[in-house]
Coordinates of C-alpha atoms in Angstrom, one line a residue:
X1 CA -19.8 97.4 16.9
X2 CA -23.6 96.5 16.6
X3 CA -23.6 92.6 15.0
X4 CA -26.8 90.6 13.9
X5 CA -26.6 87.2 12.9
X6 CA -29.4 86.3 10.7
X7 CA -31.0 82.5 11.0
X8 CA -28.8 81.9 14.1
X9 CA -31.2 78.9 15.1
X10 CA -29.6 77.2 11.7
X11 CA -26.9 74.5 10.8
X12 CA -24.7 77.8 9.5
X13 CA -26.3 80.6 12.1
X14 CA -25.1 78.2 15.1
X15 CA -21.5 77.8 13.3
X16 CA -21.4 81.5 12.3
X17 CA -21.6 82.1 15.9
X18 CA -18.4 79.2 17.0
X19 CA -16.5 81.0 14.3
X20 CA -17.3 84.4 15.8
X21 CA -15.9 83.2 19.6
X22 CA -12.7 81.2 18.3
X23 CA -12.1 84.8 16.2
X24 CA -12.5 86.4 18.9
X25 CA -14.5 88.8 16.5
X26 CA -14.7 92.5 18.4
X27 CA -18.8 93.1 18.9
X28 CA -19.8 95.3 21.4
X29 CA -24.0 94.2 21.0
X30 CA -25.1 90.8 19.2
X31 CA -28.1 91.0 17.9
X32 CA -29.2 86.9 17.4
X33 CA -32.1 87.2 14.9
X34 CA -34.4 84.5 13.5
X35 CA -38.1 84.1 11.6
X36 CA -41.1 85.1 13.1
X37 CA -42.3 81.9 14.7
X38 CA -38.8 82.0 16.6
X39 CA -39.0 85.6 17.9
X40 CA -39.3 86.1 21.6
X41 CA -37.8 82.7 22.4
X42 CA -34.6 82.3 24.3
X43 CA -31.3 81.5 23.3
X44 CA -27.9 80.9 25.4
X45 CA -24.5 81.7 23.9
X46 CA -21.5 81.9 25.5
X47 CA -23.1 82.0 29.0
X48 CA -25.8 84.4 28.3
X49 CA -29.0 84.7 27.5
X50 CA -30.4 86.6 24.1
X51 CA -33.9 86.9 23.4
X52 CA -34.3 86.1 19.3
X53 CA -35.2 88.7 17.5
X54 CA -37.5 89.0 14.3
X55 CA -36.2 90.6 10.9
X56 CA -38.0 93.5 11.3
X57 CA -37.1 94.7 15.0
X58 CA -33.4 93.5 14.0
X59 CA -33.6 96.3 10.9
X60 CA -35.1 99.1 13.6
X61 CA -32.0 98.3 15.8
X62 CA -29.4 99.1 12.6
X63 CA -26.9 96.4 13.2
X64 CA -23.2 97.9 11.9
X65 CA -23.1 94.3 10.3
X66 CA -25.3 91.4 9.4
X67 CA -24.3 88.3 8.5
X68 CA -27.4 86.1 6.8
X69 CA -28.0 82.7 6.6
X70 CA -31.3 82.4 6.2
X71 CA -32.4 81.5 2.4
X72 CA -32.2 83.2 -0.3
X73 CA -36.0 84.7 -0.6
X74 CA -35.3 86.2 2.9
X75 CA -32.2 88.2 1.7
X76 CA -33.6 89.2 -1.3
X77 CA -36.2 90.4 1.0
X78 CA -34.3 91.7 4.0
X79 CA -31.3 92.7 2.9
X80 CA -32.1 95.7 1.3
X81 CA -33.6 96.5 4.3
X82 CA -30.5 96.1 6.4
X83 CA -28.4 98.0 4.0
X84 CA -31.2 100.9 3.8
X85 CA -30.2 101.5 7.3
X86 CA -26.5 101.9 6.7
X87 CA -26.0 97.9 8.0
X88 CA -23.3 96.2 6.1
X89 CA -25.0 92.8 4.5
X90 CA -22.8 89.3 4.1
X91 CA -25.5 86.5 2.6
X92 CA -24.8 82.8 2.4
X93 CA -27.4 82.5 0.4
X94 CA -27.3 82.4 -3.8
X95 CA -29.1 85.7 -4.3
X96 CA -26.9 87.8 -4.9
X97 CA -24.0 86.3 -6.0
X98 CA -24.2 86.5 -9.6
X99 CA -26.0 90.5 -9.5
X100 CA -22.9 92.2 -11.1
X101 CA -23.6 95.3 -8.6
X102 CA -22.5 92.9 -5.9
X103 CA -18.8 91.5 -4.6
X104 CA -19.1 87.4 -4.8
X105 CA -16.2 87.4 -1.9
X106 CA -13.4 85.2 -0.9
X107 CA -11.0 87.1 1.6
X108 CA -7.9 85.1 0.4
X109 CA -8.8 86.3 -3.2
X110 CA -10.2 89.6 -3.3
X111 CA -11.6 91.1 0.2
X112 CA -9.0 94.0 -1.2
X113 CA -12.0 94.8 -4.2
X114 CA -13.9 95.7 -1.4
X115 CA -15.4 99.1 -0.9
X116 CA -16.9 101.1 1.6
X117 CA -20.0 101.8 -0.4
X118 CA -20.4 97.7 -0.3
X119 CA -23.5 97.5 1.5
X120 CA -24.7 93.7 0.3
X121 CA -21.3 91.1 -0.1
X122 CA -22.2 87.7 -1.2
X123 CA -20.4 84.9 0.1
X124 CA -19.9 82.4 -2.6
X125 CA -21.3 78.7 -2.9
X126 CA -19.0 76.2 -0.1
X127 CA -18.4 73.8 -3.4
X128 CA -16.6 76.8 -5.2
X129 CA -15.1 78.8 -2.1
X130 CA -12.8 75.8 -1.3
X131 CA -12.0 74.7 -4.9
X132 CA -10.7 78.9 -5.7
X133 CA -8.7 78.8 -2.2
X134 CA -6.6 75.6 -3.6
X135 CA -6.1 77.4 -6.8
X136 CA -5.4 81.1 -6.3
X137 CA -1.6 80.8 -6.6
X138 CA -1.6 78.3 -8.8
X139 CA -3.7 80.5 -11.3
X140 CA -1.4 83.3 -10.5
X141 CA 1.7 80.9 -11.5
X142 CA 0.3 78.9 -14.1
X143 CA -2.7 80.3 -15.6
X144 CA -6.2 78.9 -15.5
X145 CA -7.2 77.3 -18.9
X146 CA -10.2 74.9 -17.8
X147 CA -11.4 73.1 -15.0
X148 CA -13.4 69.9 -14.7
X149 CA -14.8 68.8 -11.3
X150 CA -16.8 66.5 -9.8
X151 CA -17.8 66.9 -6.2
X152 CA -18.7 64.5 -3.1
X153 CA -21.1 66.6 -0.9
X154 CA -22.1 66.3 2.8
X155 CA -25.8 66.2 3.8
X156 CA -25.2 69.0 6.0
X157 CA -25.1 71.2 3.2
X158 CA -28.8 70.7 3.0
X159 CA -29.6 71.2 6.1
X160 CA -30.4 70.1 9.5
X161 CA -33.4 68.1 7.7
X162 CA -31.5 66.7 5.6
X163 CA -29.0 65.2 8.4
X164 CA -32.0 63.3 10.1
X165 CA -33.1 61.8 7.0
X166 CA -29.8 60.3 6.8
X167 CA -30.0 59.4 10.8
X168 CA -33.5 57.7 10.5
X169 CA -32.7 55.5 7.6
X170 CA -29.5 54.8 9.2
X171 CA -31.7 53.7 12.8
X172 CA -34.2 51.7 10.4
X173 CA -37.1 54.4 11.3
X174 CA -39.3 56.3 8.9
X175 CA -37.8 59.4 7.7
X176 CA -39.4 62.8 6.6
X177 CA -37.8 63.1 3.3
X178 CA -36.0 65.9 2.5
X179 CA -34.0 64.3 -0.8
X180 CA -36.1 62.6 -3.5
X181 CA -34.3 59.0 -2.5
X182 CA -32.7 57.2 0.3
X183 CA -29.4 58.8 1.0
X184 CA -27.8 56.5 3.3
X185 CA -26.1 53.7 1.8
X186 CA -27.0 55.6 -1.9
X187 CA -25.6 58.4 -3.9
X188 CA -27.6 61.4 -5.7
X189 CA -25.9 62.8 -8.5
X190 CA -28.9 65.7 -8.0
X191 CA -27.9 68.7 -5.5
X192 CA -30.6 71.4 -6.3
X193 CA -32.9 72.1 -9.3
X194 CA -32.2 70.8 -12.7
X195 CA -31.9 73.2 -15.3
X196 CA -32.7 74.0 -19.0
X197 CA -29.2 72.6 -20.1
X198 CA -29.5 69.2 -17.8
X199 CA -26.7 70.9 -15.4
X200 CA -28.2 71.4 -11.8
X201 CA -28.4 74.6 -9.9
X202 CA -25.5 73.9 -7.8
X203 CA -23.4 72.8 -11.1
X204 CA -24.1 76.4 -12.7
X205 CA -23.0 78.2 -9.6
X206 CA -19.7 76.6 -9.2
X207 CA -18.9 77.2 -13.0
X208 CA -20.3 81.0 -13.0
X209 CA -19.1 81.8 -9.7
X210 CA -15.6 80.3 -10.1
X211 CA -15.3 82.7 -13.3
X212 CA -16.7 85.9 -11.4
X213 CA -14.2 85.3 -8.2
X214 CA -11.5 85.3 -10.5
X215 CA -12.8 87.4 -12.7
X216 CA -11.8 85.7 -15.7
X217 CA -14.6 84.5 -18.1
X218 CA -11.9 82.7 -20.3
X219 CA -11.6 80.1 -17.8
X220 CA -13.5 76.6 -19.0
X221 CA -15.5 74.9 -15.7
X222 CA -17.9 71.7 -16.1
X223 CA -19.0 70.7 -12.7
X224 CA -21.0 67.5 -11.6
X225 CA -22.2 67.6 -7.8
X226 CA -22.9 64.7 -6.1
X227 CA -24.5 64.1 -2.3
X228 CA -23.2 61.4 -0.3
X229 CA -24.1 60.1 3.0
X230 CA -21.4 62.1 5.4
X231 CA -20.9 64.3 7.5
X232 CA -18.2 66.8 8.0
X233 CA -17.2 68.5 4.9
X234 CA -17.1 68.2 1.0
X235 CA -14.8 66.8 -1.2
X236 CA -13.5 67.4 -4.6
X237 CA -12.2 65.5 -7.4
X238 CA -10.4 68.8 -9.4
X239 CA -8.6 68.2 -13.0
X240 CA -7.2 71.8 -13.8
X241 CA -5.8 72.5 -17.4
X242 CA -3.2 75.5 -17.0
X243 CA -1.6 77.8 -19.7
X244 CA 1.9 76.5 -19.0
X245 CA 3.5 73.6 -18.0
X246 CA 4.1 73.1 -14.5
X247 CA 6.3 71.4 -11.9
X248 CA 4.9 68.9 -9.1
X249 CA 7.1 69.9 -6.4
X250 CA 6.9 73.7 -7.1
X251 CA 3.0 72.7 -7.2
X252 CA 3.3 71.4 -3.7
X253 CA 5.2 74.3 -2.4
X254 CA 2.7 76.6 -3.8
X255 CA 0.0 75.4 -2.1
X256 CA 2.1 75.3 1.4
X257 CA 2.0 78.7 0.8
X258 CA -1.5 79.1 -0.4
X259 CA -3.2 81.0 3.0
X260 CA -5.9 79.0 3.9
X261 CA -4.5 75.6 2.4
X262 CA -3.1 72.9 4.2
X263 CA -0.9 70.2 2.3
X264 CA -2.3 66.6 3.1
X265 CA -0.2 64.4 0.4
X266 CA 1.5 61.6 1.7
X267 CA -0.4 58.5 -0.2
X268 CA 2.8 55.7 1.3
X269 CA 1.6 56.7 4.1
X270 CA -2.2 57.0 3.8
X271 CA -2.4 60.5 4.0
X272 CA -4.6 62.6 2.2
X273 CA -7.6 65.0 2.8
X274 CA -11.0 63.4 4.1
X275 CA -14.6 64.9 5.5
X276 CA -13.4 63.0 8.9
X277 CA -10.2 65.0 9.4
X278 CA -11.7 68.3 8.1
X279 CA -14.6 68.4 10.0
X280 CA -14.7 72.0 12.4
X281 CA -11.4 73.3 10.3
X282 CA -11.5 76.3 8.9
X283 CA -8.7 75.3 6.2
X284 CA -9.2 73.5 2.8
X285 CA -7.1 70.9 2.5
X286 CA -5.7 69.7 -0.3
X287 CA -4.1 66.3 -1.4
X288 CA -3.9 63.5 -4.2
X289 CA -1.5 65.6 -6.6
X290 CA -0.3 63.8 -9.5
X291 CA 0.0 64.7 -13.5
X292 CA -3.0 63.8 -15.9
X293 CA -0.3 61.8 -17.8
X294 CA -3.7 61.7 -20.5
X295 CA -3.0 66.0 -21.6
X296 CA -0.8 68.2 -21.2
X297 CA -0.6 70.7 -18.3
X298 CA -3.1 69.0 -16.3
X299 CA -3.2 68.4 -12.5
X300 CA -5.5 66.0 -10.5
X301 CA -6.1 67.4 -7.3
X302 CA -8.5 65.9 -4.1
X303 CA -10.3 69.2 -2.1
X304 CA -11.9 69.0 0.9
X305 CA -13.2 71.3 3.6
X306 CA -16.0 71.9 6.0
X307 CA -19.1 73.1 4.5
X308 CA -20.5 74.6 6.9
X309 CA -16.9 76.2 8.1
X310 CA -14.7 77.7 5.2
X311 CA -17.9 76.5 2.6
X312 CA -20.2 79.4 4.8
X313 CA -19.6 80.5 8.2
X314 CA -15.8 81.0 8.6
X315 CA -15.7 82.8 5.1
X316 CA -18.3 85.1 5.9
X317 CA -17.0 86.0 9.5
X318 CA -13.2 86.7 7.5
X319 CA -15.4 89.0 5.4
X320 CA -16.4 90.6 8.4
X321 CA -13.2 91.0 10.3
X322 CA -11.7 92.5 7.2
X323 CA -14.5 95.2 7.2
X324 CA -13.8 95.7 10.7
X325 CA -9.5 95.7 10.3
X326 CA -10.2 98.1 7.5
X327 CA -12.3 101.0 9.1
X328 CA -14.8 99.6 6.6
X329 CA -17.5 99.2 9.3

């Protein structure tokens, strides 16, 4: 087993490669791979020393697997590349998500669509991946009818950059700024590009994503994504209409059995899910349940996980060990 990491001098490439040694994924060669300017320089991981390679050595050395996180004009790029070669592609990025040639992947959901022909697997936005994990079962039991959420988003999602404009303004020093505003002490209701419809980017993609992972386009989503001055993981305020009427209790015991999901909802006791306690899990966690006593069949839910974790690098190294378990690569 021949693995490149793609962009393993990022936020995601370094937690793709923590994932990979608390896995204990099975690689026989790691192939850490980077930009241009980064080529040739050294970097140590567990103990030893790799030299960093460029994209276009890494697709001469034909990795069995590649798992990208390195923007989504390099994959459109690369990628093809990689798969040319016979390398299995998983991408962090947005490019290929919505191409209707391509898996959008969650394992919990449906790593069992996967073929062996796959060659490119997206891995779907962090905002949506941890939002579909909570609800899998519940859709199964309940039916999906629409979903309005509104979402609380680390800085870390943007990028190192992004964390030491926060820092800075925090220390009172000038920042290089990465956001249009001050983050700390503010909120942006702005995560990427406005669109046509006045919906951002990021908005779009957890509405048409959530539809393609569940391949349901009955199901109503309106998103709004907000960016908030933490660290750790996401959060998520989720009100989901389902088809039938449900039970709280039977709602909690679904999601103890969700796989992925951990149960925080003990309010008398202060307990529910926050960025703090999520921060380097790999689970979503899940909390706040209680009846929208406003309409019918409606749960309020509270979401959160680690962005950079389940949201990207933990999700994309599941994809990979269910290639491997499966003779798929």
């Amino acid at each position: 087993m021949k693995l490149a990491v793609v962009g393993a001098t990022g936020l995601v490439g370094s937690e793709i490669l923590e994932v990979l040694d608390e896995h204990n994924f099975p690689f026989d060669e790691l192939l850490l791979v980077a930009s241009e300017r980064s080529a040739g320089k050294q970097m140590t991981y567990k103990g030893k020393e790799y030299t960093i390679l460029g994209l276009k050595q890494a697709v001469s050395e034909k990795p069995d697997i590649a798992i990208f996180s390195a923007g989504g004009s390099t994959s459109l790029e690369w990628a093809p590349q990689f798969a040319a070669v016979g390398t299995i592609v998983i991408d962090n990025s947005s490019a290929w998500r919505m191409d209707p040639t391509k898996k959008l992947v969650v394992p919990e959901i449906n790593a069992k669509d996967l073929r062996i022909d796959d060659r490119i697997i997206a891995n779907p936005n962090c905002s949506t991946i941890q939002m579909v994990v909570a609800l899998n079962l519940l859709k199964e039991r309940y039916g999906l009818k629409r979903i309005v959420v509104s979402t609380y988003q680390s800085v870390t999602g943007t990028g190192k950059a992004a964390v030491d404009q926060m820092m800075a303004e925090r220390a009172g020093e000038t920042a290089e700024m990465v956001y249009p505003h001050k983050i700390d002490l503010n909120v942006l209701p702005h995560i990427d590009v406005f669109q046509p419809n006045g919906y951002t980017k990021e908005e779009m993609k957890m509405i048409n994503e959530t539809k393609k992972i569940f391949d349901d386009e009955s199901i109503q989503v309106t998103a709004t994504t907000v960016r908030i001055p933490t660290m750790g993981g996401h959060s998520e305020s989720v009100n989901v209409e389902f088809h039938q009427d449900f039970d709280l209790e039977e709602v909690k015991e679904i999601l103890r059995k969700t796989p992925g999901v951990i149960l925080q909802d003990d309010p008398a006791n202060n307990i529910y899910p926050m960025p703090l306690t999520a921060h380097k899990k790999d689970e979503v966690f899940v909390g706040r349940l209680r009846r929208d006593e406003s309409q019918p069949n409606t749960l309020n839910m509270w979401i959160v996980a680690d962005n950079l974790r389940k949201g990207a690098a933990t999700n994309a190294v599941q994809i990979a060990k269910y290639l491997v378990e499966h003779s798929m690569a």
